[in-house]
Amino acid sequence: MYHPRELYPSLGPSYRLGPPQPGADSSFAPALAESYRYPDLDPPKLDCFLSGIEAAPRTLAAPPPLPPLPPALGAEPPPPAPPEALHSLPGVILSLENRDLWKEFNSVGTEMIITKAGRRMFPACRVSVTGLDPEARYLFLLDVVPVDGARYRWQGRRWEPSGKAEPRLPDRVYIHPDSPATGAHWMRQPVSFHRVKLTNSTLDPHGHLILHSMHKYQPRIHLVRAAQLCSQHWGGVASFRFPETTFISVTAYQNPRITQLKIAANPFAKGFRENGRNCKRERDARVKRKLRGPEPVATGAYGSGDAPGGPCDSTLSGDVRESDPEQAPASREAAPAPAPPCGGPSAEAYLLHPAAFHGAPGHLPTRTPSFPEAADSGRPAPYSAAFLELQPGPAGSGYPAAAPPASFAPHFLQGGPFPLPYPGPGAYLDVGSKPMY
DNA sequence: TCACCTATCACCTTTGAATGGA
DNA sequence: ATCCATTCAAAGGTGATAGGTG
């Protein structure tokens, strides 16, 4: 995955968004009635999409307060709260499909591994949506924002703040591979973001979401009405976040209970379950065999059921989920989806080529030699993802100071048309108007 | 010394191509 | 020729662990 910056060096080191272009597309209904301002600790990444749009912003009479931060994860689960939503898409409702799983993790204090190469989230955000116009097309986006300005530390039994957060990292947005798709498509089945990857590599070339380790984050899901990825104008935005999806990013699990939960719930970690060959008992046995020197391979040593010794301590007894609901949508999503409504490029093509978000023509190759994925793998990745890297807010780098209650950054504003996230040359904006490769 | 990060490992699931039968 | 089910291998995801770094 190439970052747009690498694809379009001529555009400079970043993509600053320009004001909406004249000659607004009237393919969408006129501006919805309300503009929204929203209190947020995070300067909205998508604001840069919307700069210059807010002709007459209005604030909500009673902006919803942010949920109080628990003093430490793991001590007490935060009280259940409805998902917070920013709506300029009336009637659109998003619900977290795997809420129970998230709640289970949240009650312990969710941790997400981040690695240089990128690590998937588990649990992943999986949502179902209702209230969309079945005919209209939408984009699903996901981003992750810091919850506060603190760094955290595992103190043996709980997470506690320990100092100030690291400077803000580049904001990136994950675009769901099916985007854009019709409302009917999105409502047909749950929408899973299980392919999102998190990294701590600030120079990450793959477009993964960049996080600091030992910081607390909150995923957000955005729904954007747009005729196509390459549409010049967007027709409304709704943003959602679910309090139970808050997590702390780590490079190695700190809370053993989280490790147990992950092993129990994640099918990829099946090998670490009690009956797996990679459980602690087996690993210890392998180490002993190694120390003693080569031995004939014992047949039937695994899963015989009569192996000596107690249960492995790396598993969560009685909580093994053989059919993991988390992975169920994967197969559904991998199943042939309706052709992307953009006509030419498939969703995958968009995702392999972030530039396609500008409106790449349909004859894009699915992969170019310049892609690192192609170099080390002769097999095409079944899916990748598209990301947008956005300009930091006006505050620049560094965490925003705790926003005063009365100060609301303009968030998702209705009143389109929305400019493309990448202003680029006009040729980038129209499908087929100019080949980019 | 400590906290944190990274590379590597073995095991597992997922994925898609190949194959064969209906 | 088409469809479907099965098989297989490669890719990729997982936590554990040892060693490195500041």
PDB file of N, CA and C in Angstrom, chain A residues 37-132:
ATOM      1  N   ARG A  37     -21.847  20.735  15.350  1.00  0.00           N
ATOM      2  CA  ARG A  37     -20.588  20.924  16.021  1.00  0.00           C
ATOM      3  C   ARG A  37     -20.543  19.898  17.124  1.00  0.00           C
ATOM      4  N   TYR A  38     -19.386  19.449  17.373  1.00  0.00           N
ATOM      5  CA  TYR A  38     -19.299  18.307  18.265  1.00  0.00           C
ATOM      6  C   TYR A  38     -18.105  18.464  19.170  1.00  0.00           C
ATOM      7  N   PRO A  39     -18.320  18.233  20.405  1.00  0.00           N
ATOM      8  CA  PRO A  39     -17.186  18.316  21.331  1.00  0.00           C
ATOM      9  C   PRO A  39     -16.320  17.082  21.217  1.00  0.00           C
ATOM     10  N   ASP A  40     -15.089  17.290  21.126  1.00  0.00           N
ATOM     11  CA  ASP A  40     -14.210  16.138  20.970  1.00  0.00           C
ATOM     12  C   ASP A  40     -12.827  16.544  21.431  1.00  0.00           C
ATOM     13  N   LEU A  41     -12.186  15.615  22.073  1.00  0.00           N
ATOM     14  CA  LEU A  41     -10.820  15.891  22.490  1.00  0.00           C
ATOM     15  C   LEU A  41      -9.894  15.891  21.294  1.00  0.00           C
ATOM     16  N   ASP A  42     -10.368  15.260  20.275  1.00  0.00           N
ATOM     17  CA  ASP A  42      -9.518  15.122  19.109  1.00  0.00           C
ATOM     18  C   ASP A  42      -9.935  16.111  18.039  1.00  0.00           C
ATOM     19  N   PRO A  43      -9.006  16.866  17.504  1.00  0.00           N
ATOM     20  CA  PRO A  43      -9.385  17.734  16.387  1.00  0.00           C
ATOM     21  C   PRO A  43      -9.795  16.841  15.235  1.00  0.00           C
ATOM     22  N   PRO A  44     -10.969  16.961  14.806  1.00  0.00           N
ATOM     23  CA  PRO A  44     -11.493  15.993  13.842  1.00  0.00           C
ATOM     24  C   PRO A  44     -10.630  15.897  12.605  1.00  0.00           C
ATOM     25  N   LYS A  45     -10.280  14.677  12.322  1.00  0.00           N
ATOM     26  CA  LYS A  45      -9.395  14.462  11.182  1.00  0.00           C
ATOM     27  C   LYS A  45     -10.080  14.848   9.879  1.00  0.00           C
ATOM     28  N   LEU A  46     -11.360  14.687   9.878  1.00  0.00           N
ATOM     29  CA  LEU A  46     -12.054  14.919   8.636  1.00  0.00           C
ATOM     30  C   LEU A  46     -12.413  16.380   8.453  1.00  0.00           C
ATOM     31  N   ASP A  47     -12.090  17.161   9.419  1.00  0.00           N
ATOM     32  CA  ASP A  47     -12.387  18.577   9.260  1.00  0.00           C
ATOM     33  C   ASP A  47     -11.727  19.137   8.021  1.00  0.00           C
ATOM     34  N   CYS A  48     -10.551  18.625   7.755  1.00  0.00           N
ATOM     35  CA  CYS A  48      -9.846  19.170   6.619  1.00  0.00           C
ATOM     36  C   CYS A  48     -10.584  18.874   5.328  1.00  0.00           C
ATOM     37  N   PHE A  49     -11.447  17.857   5.387  1.00  0.00           N
ATOM     38  CA  PHE A  49     -12.266  17.585   4.215  1.00  0.00           C
ATOM     39  C   PHE A  49     -13.224  18.747   4.001  1.00  0.00           C
ATOM     40  N   LEU A  50     -13.552  19.348   5.094  1.00  0.00           N
ATOM     41  CA  LEU A  50     -14.724  20.195   5.079  1.00  0.00           C
ATOM     42  C   LEU A  50     -14.383  21.659   5.223  1.00  0.00           C
ATOM     43  N   SER A  51     -13.131  21.941   5.236  1.00  0.00           N
ATOM     44  CA  SER A  51     -12.759  23.317   5.454  1.00  0.00           C
ATOM     45  C   SER A  51     -13.400  24.204   4.407  1.00  0.00           C
ATOM     46  N   GLY A  52     -13.900  25.273   4.870  1.00  0.00           N
ATOM     47  CA  GLY A  52     -14.480  26.207   3.930  1.00  0.00           C
ATOM     48  C   GLY A  52     -15.940  25.943   3.637  1.00  0.00           C
ATOM     49  N   ILE A  53     -16.436  24.866   4.187  1.00  0.00           N
ATOM     50  CA  ILE A  53     -17.820  24.531   3.887  1.00  0.00           C
ATOM     51  C   ILE A  53     -18.775  25.264   4.813  1.00  0.00           C
ATOM     52  N   GLU A  54     -18.282  25.417   5.999  1.00  0.00           N
ATOM     53  CA  GLU A  54     -19.193  25.860   7.034  1.00  0.00           C
ATOM     54  C   GLU A  54     -19.552  27.325   6.849  1.00  0.00           C
ATOM     55  N   ALA A  55     -20.564  27.530   6.079  1.00  0.00           N
ATOM     56  CA  ALA A  55     -20.965  28.905   5.819  1.00  0.00           C
ATOM     57  C   ALA A  55     -21.645  29.499   7.031  1.00  0.00           C
ATOM     58  N   ALA A  56     -22.526  28.760   7.594  1.00  0.00           N
ATOM     59  CA  ALA A  56     -23.251  29.270   8.749  1.00  0.00           C
ATOM     60  C   ALA A  56     -23.396  28.174   9.777  1.00  0.00           C
ATOM     61  N   PRO A  57     -22.309  27.869  10.420  1.00  0.00           N
ATOM     62  CA  PRO A  57     -22.364  26.759  11.357  1.00  0.00           C
ATOM     63  C   PRO A  57     -23.275  27.068  12.535  1.00  0.00           C
ATOM     64  N   ARG A  58     -23.897  26.038  12.947  1.00  0.00           N
ATOM     65  CA  ARG A  58     -24.718  26.183  14.136  1.00  0.00           C
ATOM     66  C   ARG A  58     -24.308  25.144  15.137  1.00  0.00           C
ATOM     67  N   THR A  59     -24.400  25.470  16.335  1.00  0.00           N
ATOM     68  CA  THR A  59     -24.045  24.490  17.350  1.00  0.00           C
ATOM     69  C   THR A  59     -25.303  23.832  17.859  1.00  0.00           C
ATOM     70  N   LEU A  60     -25.120  22.592  18.242  1.00  0.00           N
ATOM     71  CA  LEU A  60     -26.244  21.910  18.854  1.00  0.00           C
ATOM     72  C   LEU A  60     -26.545  22.573  20.186  1.00  0.00           C
ATOM     73  N   ALA A  61     -27.774  22.571  20.505  1.00  0.00           N
ATOM     74  CA  ALA A  61     -28.160  23.229  21.744  1.00  0.00           C
ATOM     75  C   ALA A  61     -27.486  22.563  22.944  1.00  0.00           C
ATOM     76  N   ALA A  62     -27.478  21.271  22.938  1.00  0.00           N
ATOM     77  CA  ALA A  62     -26.889  20.566  24.081  1.00  0.00           C
ATOM     78  C   ALA A  62     -25.976  19.484  23.559  1.00  0.00           C
ATOM     79  N   PRO A  63     -24.761  19.850  23.260  1.00  0.00           N
ATOM     80  CA  PRO A  63     -23.848  18.846  22.726  1.00  0.00           C
ATOM     81  C   PRO A  63     -23.651  17.730  23.728  1.00  0.00           C
ATOM     82  N   PRO A  64     -23.615  16.528  23.230  1.00  0.00           N
ATOM     83  CA  PRO A  64     -23.458  15.397  24.151  1.00  0.00           C
ATOM     84  C   PRO A  64     -22.098  15.424  24.819  1.00  0.00           C
ATOM     85  N   PRO A  65     -22.069  15.249  26.099  1.00  0.00           N
ATOM     86  CA  PRO A  65     -20.773  15.240  26.789  1.00  0.00           C
ATOM     87  C   PRO A  65     -20.017  13.967  26.500  1.00  0.00           C
ATOM     88  N   LEU A  66     -18.733  14.076  26.579  1.00  0.00           N
ATOM     89  CA  LEU A  66     -17.920  12.878  26.428  1.00  0.00           C
ATOM     90  C   LEU A  66     -18.120  12.000  27.640  1.00  0.00           C
ATOM     91  N   PRO A  67     -18.040  10.716  27.428  1.00  0.00           N
ATOM     92  CA  PRO A  67     -18.158   9.832  28.588  1.00  0.00           C
ATOM     93  C   PRO A  67     -16.982  10.042  29.516  1.00  0.00           C
ATOM     94  N   PRO A  68     -17.243  10.015  30.798  1.00  0.00           N
ATOM     95  CA  PRO A  68     -16.136  10.190  31.741  1.00  0.00           C
ATOM     96  C   PRO A  68     -15.135   9.067  31.599  1.00  0.00           C
ATOM     97  N   LEU A  69     -13.892   9.415  31.687  1.00  0.00           N
ATOM     98  CA  LEU A  69     -12.860   8.399  31.563  1.00  0.00           C
ATOM     99  C   LEU A  69     -12.725   7.663  32.874  1.00  0.00           C
ATOM    100  N   PRO A  70     -12.706   6.374  32.805  1.00  0.00           N
ATOM    101  CA  PRO A  70     -12.467   5.623  34.032  1.00  0.00           C
ATOM    102  C   PRO A  70     -11.048   5.892  34.510  1.00  0.00           C
ATOM    103  N   PRO A  71     -10.835   5.888  35.782  1.00  0.00           N
ATOM    104  CA  PRO A  71      -9.494   6.150  36.296  1.00  0.00           C
ATOM    105  C   PRO A  71      -8.491   5.136  35.790  1.00  0.00           C
ATOM    106  N   ALA A  72      -8.935   3.953  35.615  1.00  0.00           N
ATOM    107  CA  ALA A  72      -8.028   2.927  35.100  1.00  0.00           C
ATOM    108  C   ALA A  72      -8.854   1.832  34.488  1.00  0.00           C
ATOM    109  N   LEU A  73      -8.372   1.332  33.374  1.00  0.00           N
ATOM    110  CA  LEU A  73      -9.056   0.211  32.761  1.00  0.00           C
ATOM    111  C   LEU A  73      -8.878  -1.010  33.628  1.00  0.00           C
ATOM    112  N   GLY A  74      -9.873  -1.811  33.597  1.00  0.00           N
ATOM    113  CA  GLY A  74      -9.729  -3.082  34.264  1.00  0.00           C
ATOM    114  C   GLY A  74     -10.311  -3.093  35.658  1.00  0.00           C
ATOM    115  N   ALA A  75     -10.392  -1.958  36.254  1.00  0.00           N
ATOM    116  CA  ALA A  75     -10.929  -1.926  37.603  1.00  0.00           C
ATOM    117  C   ALA A  75     -12.439  -2.135  37.554  1.00  0.00           C
ATOM    118  N   GLU A  76     -13.093  -1.276  36.824  1.00  0.00           N
ATOM    119  CA  GLU A  76     -14.532  -1.401  36.695  1.00  0.00           C
ATOM    120  C   GLU A  76     -14.908  -1.130  35.259  1.00  0.00           C
ATOM    121  N   PRO A  77     -15.788  -1.928  34.745  1.00  0.00           N
ATOM    122  CA  PRO A  77     -16.235  -1.637  33.386  1.00  0.00           C
ATOM    123  C   PRO A  77     -17.011  -0.339  33.376  1.00  0.00           C
ATOM    124  N   PRO A  78     -16.788   0.469  32.367  1.00  0.00           N
ATOM    125  CA  PRO A  78     -17.532   1.716  32.291  1.00  0.00           C
ATOM    126  C   PRO A  78     -19.005   1.416  32.097  1.00  0.00           C
ATOM    127  N   PRO A  79     -19.838   2.284  32.576  1.00  0.00           N
ATOM    128  CA  PRO A  79     -21.271   2.045  32.415  1.00  0.00           C
ATOM    129  C   PRO A  79     -21.637   2.020  30.949  1.00  0.00           C
ATOM    130  N   PRO A  80     -22.577   1.173  30.607  1.00  0.00           N
ATOM    131  CA  PRO A  80     -22.963   1.091  29.205  1.00  0.00           C
ATOM    132  C   PRO A  80     -23.496   2.425  28.721  1.00  0.00           C
ATOM    133  N   ALA A  81     -23.107   2.763  27.550  1.00  0.00           N
ATOM    134  CA  ALA A  81     -23.553   4.027  26.988  1.00  0.00           C
ATOM    135  C   ALA A  81     -23.904   3.811  25.539  1.00  0.00           C
ATOM    136  N   PRO A  82     -24.865   4.512  25.082  1.00  0.00           N
ATOM    137  CA  PRO A  82     -25.220   4.365  23.671  1.00  0.00           C
ATOM    138  C   PRO A  82     -24.112   4.912  22.811  1.00  0.00           C
ATOM    139  N   PRO A  83     -24.020   4.381  21.606  1.00  0.00           N
ATOM    140  CA  PRO A  83     -22.998   4.919  20.713  1.00  0.00           C
ATOM    141  C   PRO A  83     -23.269   6.383  20.440  1.00  0.00           C
ATOM    142  N   GLU A  84     -22.206   7.117  20.428  1.00  0.00           N
ATOM    143  CA  GLU A  84     -22.372   8.526  20.131  1.00  0.00           C
ATOM    144  C   GLU A  84     -22.333   8.702  18.624  1.00  0.00           C
ATOM    145  N   ALA A  85     -23.204   9.458  18.157  1.00  0.00           N
ATOM    146  CA  ALA A  85     -23.287   9.610  16.712  1.00  0.00           C
ATOM    147  C   ALA A  85     -23.374  11.073  16.324  1.00  0.00           C
ATOM    148  N   LEU A  86     -22.736  11.360  15.254  1.00  0.00           N
ATOM    149  CA  LEU A  86     -22.843  12.675  14.644  1.00  0.00           C
ATOM    150  C   LEU A  86     -23.647  12.463  13.383  1.00  0.00           C
ATOM    151  N   HIS A  87     -24.723  13.115  13.290  1.00  0.00           N
ATOM    152  CA  HIS A  87     -25.601  12.804  12.173  1.00  0.00           C
ATOM    153  C   HIS A  87     -25.823  13.976  11.255  1.00  0.00           C
ATOM    154  N   SER A  88     -25.478  13.775  10.047  1.00  0.00           N
ATOM    155  CA  SER A  88     -26.063  14.588   9.007  1.00  0.00           C
ATOM    156  C   SER A  88     -26.718  13.634   8.020  1.00  0.00           C
ATOM    157  N   LEU A  89     -26.874  12.402   8.461  1.00  0.00           N
ATOM    158  CA  LEU A  89     -27.605  11.396   7.695  1.00  0.00           C
ATOM    159  C   LEU A  89     -28.776  10.948   8.564  1.00  0.00           C
ATOM    160  N   PRO A  90     -29.862  11.635   8.491  1.00  0.00           N
ATOM    161  CA  PRO A  90     -30.973  11.350   9.393  1.00  0.00           C
ATOM    162  C   PRO A  90     -31.452   9.911   9.255  1.00  0.00           C
ATOM    163  N   GLY A  91     -31.769   9.324  10.373  1.00  0.00           N
ATOM    164  CA  GLY A  91     -32.345   7.993  10.360  1.00  0.00           C
ATOM    165  C   GLY A  91     -31.343   6.870  10.285  1.00  0.00           C
ATOM    166  N   VAL A  92     -30.091   7.211  10.087  1.00  0.00           N
ATOM    167  CA  VAL A  92     -29.072   6.163   9.985  1.00  0.00           C
ATOM    168  C   VAL A  92     -28.680   5.715  11.392  1.00  0.00           C
ATOM    169  N   ILE A  93     -28.755   4.437  11.600  1.00  0.00           N
ATOM    170  CA  ILE A  93     -28.420   3.882  12.918  1.00  0.00           C
ATOM    171  C   ILE A  93     -27.361   2.808  12.744  1.00  0.00           C
ATOM    172  N   LEU A  94     -26.361   2.897  13.579  1.00  0.00           N
ATOM    173  CA  LEU A  94     -25.277   1.925  13.544  1.00  0.00           C
ATOM    174  C   LEU A  94     -25.285   1.176  14.872  1.00  0.00           C
ATOM    175  N   SER A  95     -25.155  -0.127  14.809  1.00  0.00           N
ATOM    176  CA  SER A  95     -25.062  -0.868  16.064  1.00  0.00           C
ATOM    177  C   SER A  95     -23.880  -1.821  15.998  1.00  0.00           C
ATOM    178  N   LEU A  96     -23.249  -1.980  17.126  1.00  0.00           N
ATOM    179  CA  LEU A  96     -22.065  -2.827  17.215  1.00  0.00           C
ATOM    180  C   LEU A  96     -22.504  -4.275  17.288  1.00  0.00           C
ATOM    181  N   GLU A  97     -22.160  -5.041  16.287  1.00  0.00           N
ATOM    182  CA  GLU A  97     -22.619  -6.427  16.197  1.00  0.00           C
ATOM    183  C   GLU A  97     -22.019  -7.298  17.295  1.00  0.00           C
ATOM    184  N   ASN A  98     -20.737  -7.163  17.485  1.00  0.00           N
ATOM    185  CA  ASN A  98     -20.067  -8.024  18.468  1.00  0.00           C
ATOM    186  C   ASN A  98     -19.869  -7.276  19.782  1.00  0.00           C
ATOM    187  N   ARG A  99     -20.931  -6.636  20.184  1.00  0.00           N
ATOM    188  CA  ARG A  99     -20.837  -5.830  21.399  1.00  0.00           C
ATOM    189  C   ARG A  99     -20.497  -6.663  22.623  1.00  0.00           C
ATOM    190  N   ASP A 100     -21.069  -7.859  22.706  1.00  0.00           N
ATOM    191  CA  ASP A 100     -20.813  -8.683  23.888  1.00  0.00           C
ATOM    192  C   ASP A 100     -19.328  -9.007  24.022  1.00  0.00           C
ATOM    193  N   LEU A 101     -18.725  -9.306  22.881  1.00  0.00           N
ATOM    194  CA  LEU A 101     -17.298  -9.626  22.914  1.00  0.00           C
ATOM    195  C   LEU A 101     -16.494  -8.396  23.341  1.00  0.00           C
ATOM    196  N   TRP A 102     -16.842  -7.275  22.758  1.00  0.00           N
ATOM    197  CA  TRP A 102     -16.142  -6.041  23.135  1.00  0.00           C
ATOM    198  C   TRP A 102     -16.322  -5.750  24.630  1.00  0.00           C
ATOM    199  N   LYS A 103     -17.528  -5.972  25.094  1.00  0.00           N
ATOM    200  CA  LYS A 103     -17.794  -5.695  26.511  1.00  0.00           C
ATOM    201  C   LYS A 103     -16.952  -6.601  27.402  1.00  0.00           C
ATOM    202  N   GLU A 104     -16.820  -7.827  26.948  1.00  0.00           N
ATOM    203  CA  GLU A 104     -16.032  -8.774  27.730  1.00  0.00           C
ATOM    204  C   GLU A 104     -14.582  -8.293  27.822  1.00  0.00           C
ATOM    205  N   PHE A 105     -14.057  -7.872  26.705  1.00  0.00           N
ATOM    206  CA  PHE A 105     -12.694  -7.356  26.718  1.00  0.00           C
ATOM    207  C   PHE A 105     -12.618  -6.053  27.502  1.00  0.00           C
ATOM    208  N   ASN A 106     -13.614  -5.227  27.313  1.00  0.00           N
ATOM    209  CA  ASN A 106     -13.577  -3.927  27.962  1.00  0.00           C
ATOM    210  C   ASN A 106     -13.649  -4.058  29.478  1.00  0.00           C
ATOM    211  N   SER A 107     -14.328  -5.098  29.925  1.00  0.00           N
ATOM    212  CA  SER A 107     -14.444  -5.278  31.368  1.00  0.00           C
ATOM    213  C   SER A 107     -13.093  -5.617  31.983  1.00  0.00           C
ATOM    214  N   VAL A 108     -12.211  -6.145  31.171  1.00  0.00           N
ATOM    215  CA  VAL A 108     -10.866  -6.472  31.655  1.00  0.00           C
ATOM    216  C   VAL A 108      -9.896  -5.322  31.368  1.00  0.00           C
ATOM    217  N   GLY A 109     -10.178  -4.618  30.287  1.00  0.00           N
ATOM    218  CA  GLY A 109      -9.273  -3.544  29.861  1.00  0.00           C
ATOM    219  C   GLY A 109      -8.629  -3.941  28.545  1.00  0.00           C
ATOM    220  N   THR A 110      -9.301  -3.615  27.465  1.00  0.00           N
ATOM    221  CA  THR A 110      -8.863  -4.090  26.147  1.00  0.00           C
ATOM    222  C   THR A 110      -7.468  -3.582  25.812  1.00  0.00           C
ATOM    223  N   GLU A 111      -6.651  -4.493  25.334  1.00  0.00           N
ATOM    224  CA  GLU A 111      -5.330  -4.127  24.818  1.00  0.00           C
ATOM    225  C   GLU A 111      -5.249  -4.580  23.367  1.00  0.00           C
ATOM    226  N   MET A 112      -4.624  -3.771  22.551  1.00  0.00           N
ATOM    227  CA  MET A 112      -4.405  -4.132  21.154  1.00  0.00           C
ATOM    228  C   MET A 112      -2.908  -4.114  20.881  1.00  0.00           C
ATOM    229  N   ILE A 113      -2.426  -5.221  20.347  1.00  0.00           N
ATOM    230  CA  ILE A 113      -1.020  -5.293  19.973  1.00  0.00           C
ATOM    231  C   ILE A 113      -0.767  -4.415  18.744  1.00  0.00           C
ATOM    232  N   ILE A 114       0.270  -3.650  18.801  1.00  0.00           N
ATOM    233  CA  ILE A 114       0.709  -2.926  17.607  1.00  0.00           C
ATOM    234  C   ILE A 114       2.135  -3.368  17.295  1.00  0.00           C
ATOM    235  N   THR A 115       2.408  -3.576  16.030  1.00  0.00           N
ATOM    236  CA  THR A 115       3.740  -4.005  15.611  1.00  0.00           C
ATOM    237  C   THR A 115       4.196  -3.145  14.445  1.00  0.00           C
ATOM    238  N   LYS A 116       5.452  -3.277  14.173  1.00  0.00           N
ATOM    239  CA  LYS A 116       6.018  -2.507  13.072  1.00  0.00           C
ATOM    240  C   LYS A 116       5.342  -2.879  11.744  1.00  0.00           C
ATOM    241  N   ALA A 117       5.072  -4.164  11.596  1.00  0.00           N
ATOM    242  CA  ALA A 117       4.487  -4.621  10.331  1.00  0.00           C
ATOM    243  C   ALA A 117       2.993  -4.409  10.283  1.00  0.00           C
ATOM    244  N   GLY A 118       2.399  -4.121  11.427  1.00  0.00           N
ATOM    245  CA  GLY A 118       0.955  -3.942  11.462  1.00  0.00           C
ATOM    246  C   GLY A 118       0.274  -5.169  12.037  1.00  0.00           C
ATOM    247  N   ARG A 119      -0.610  -4.955  12.944  1.00  0.00           N
ATOM    248  CA  ARG A 119      -1.332  -6.048  13.589  1.00  0.00           C
ATOM    249  C   ARG A 119      -2.825  -5.750  13.520  1.00  0.00           C
ATOM    250  N   ARG A 120      -3.601  -6.793  13.239  1.00  0.00           N
ATOM    251  CA  ARG A 120      -5.040  -6.602  13.199  1.00  0.00           C
ATOM    252  C   ARG A 120      -5.595  -6.336  14.586  1.00  0.00           C
ATOM    253  N   MET A 121      -6.759  -5.721  14.588  1.00  0.00           N
ATOM    254  CA  MET A 121      -7.462  -5.531  15.847  1.00  0.00           C
ATOM    255  C   MET A 121      -8.245  -6.795  16.166  1.00  0.00           C
ATOM    256  N   PHE A 122      -8.242  -7.162  17.410  1.00  0.00           N
ATOM    257  CA  PHE A 122      -9.155  -8.208  17.862  1.00  0.00           C
ATOM    258  C   PHE A 122      -9.628  -7.860  19.266  1.00  0.00           C
ATOM    259  N   PRO A 123     -10.912  -7.742  19.461  1.00  0.00           N
ATOM    260  CA  PRO A 123     -11.962  -7.894  18.470  1.00  0.00           C
ATOM    261  C   PRO A 123     -11.900  -6.790  17.432  1.00  0.00           C
ATOM    262  N   ALA A 124     -12.496  -7.073  16.316  1.00  0.00           N
ATOM    263  CA  ALA A 124     -12.592  -6.060  15.278  1.00  0.00           C
ATOM    264  C   ALA A 124     -13.930  -5.345  15.410  1.00  0.00           C
ATOM    265  N   CYS A 125     -13.986  -4.179  14.827  1.00  0.00           N
ATOM    266  CA  CYS A 125     -15.245  -3.450  14.816  1.00  0.00           C
ATOM    267  C   CYS A 125     -16.157  -4.060  13.758  1.00  0.00           C
ATOM    268  N   ARG A 126     -17.281  -4.536  14.212  1.00  0.00           N
ATOM    269  CA  ARG A 126     -18.247  -5.103  13.266  1.00  0.00           C
ATOM    270  C   ARG A 126     -19.608  -4.489  13.572  1.00  0.00           C
ATOM    271  N   VAL A 127     -20.148  -3.833  12.615  1.00  0.00           N
ATOM    272  CA  VAL A 127     -21.364  -3.075  12.864  1.00  0.00           C
ATOM    273  C   VAL A 127     -22.431  -3.443  11.853  1.00  0.00           C
ATOM    274  N   SER A 128     -23.646  -3.221  12.247  1.00  0.00           N
ATOM    275  CA  SER A 128     -24.740  -3.316  11.290  1.00  0.00           C
ATOM    276  C   SER A 128     -25.373  -1.941  11.189  1.00  0.00           C
ATOM    277  N   VAL A 129     -25.866  -1.648  10.026  1.00  0.00           N
ATOM    278  CA  VAL A 129     -26.374  -0.308   9.775  1.00  0.00           C
ATOM    279  C   VAL A 129     -27.784  -0.398   9.210  1.00  0.00           C
ATOM    280  N   THR A 130     -28.604   0.524   9.621  1.00  0.00           N
ATOM    281  CA  THR A 130     -29.954   0.631   9.079  1.00  0.00           C
ATOM    282  C   THR A 130     -30.234   2.093   8.770  1.00  0.00           C
ATOM    283  N   GLY A 131     -31.244   2.280   7.977  1.00  0.00           N
ATOM    284  CA  GLY A 131     -31.682   3.637   7.704  1.00  0.00           C
ATOM    285  C   GLY A 131     -31.025   4.290   6.507  1.00  0.00           C
ATOM    286  N   LEU A 132     -30.249   3.505   5.769  1.00  0.00           N
ATOM    287  CA  LEU A 132     -29.620   4.068   4.582  1.00  0.00           C
ATOM    288  C   LEU A 132     -30.609   4.067   3.417  1.00  0.00           C
TER     289      LEU A 132
END
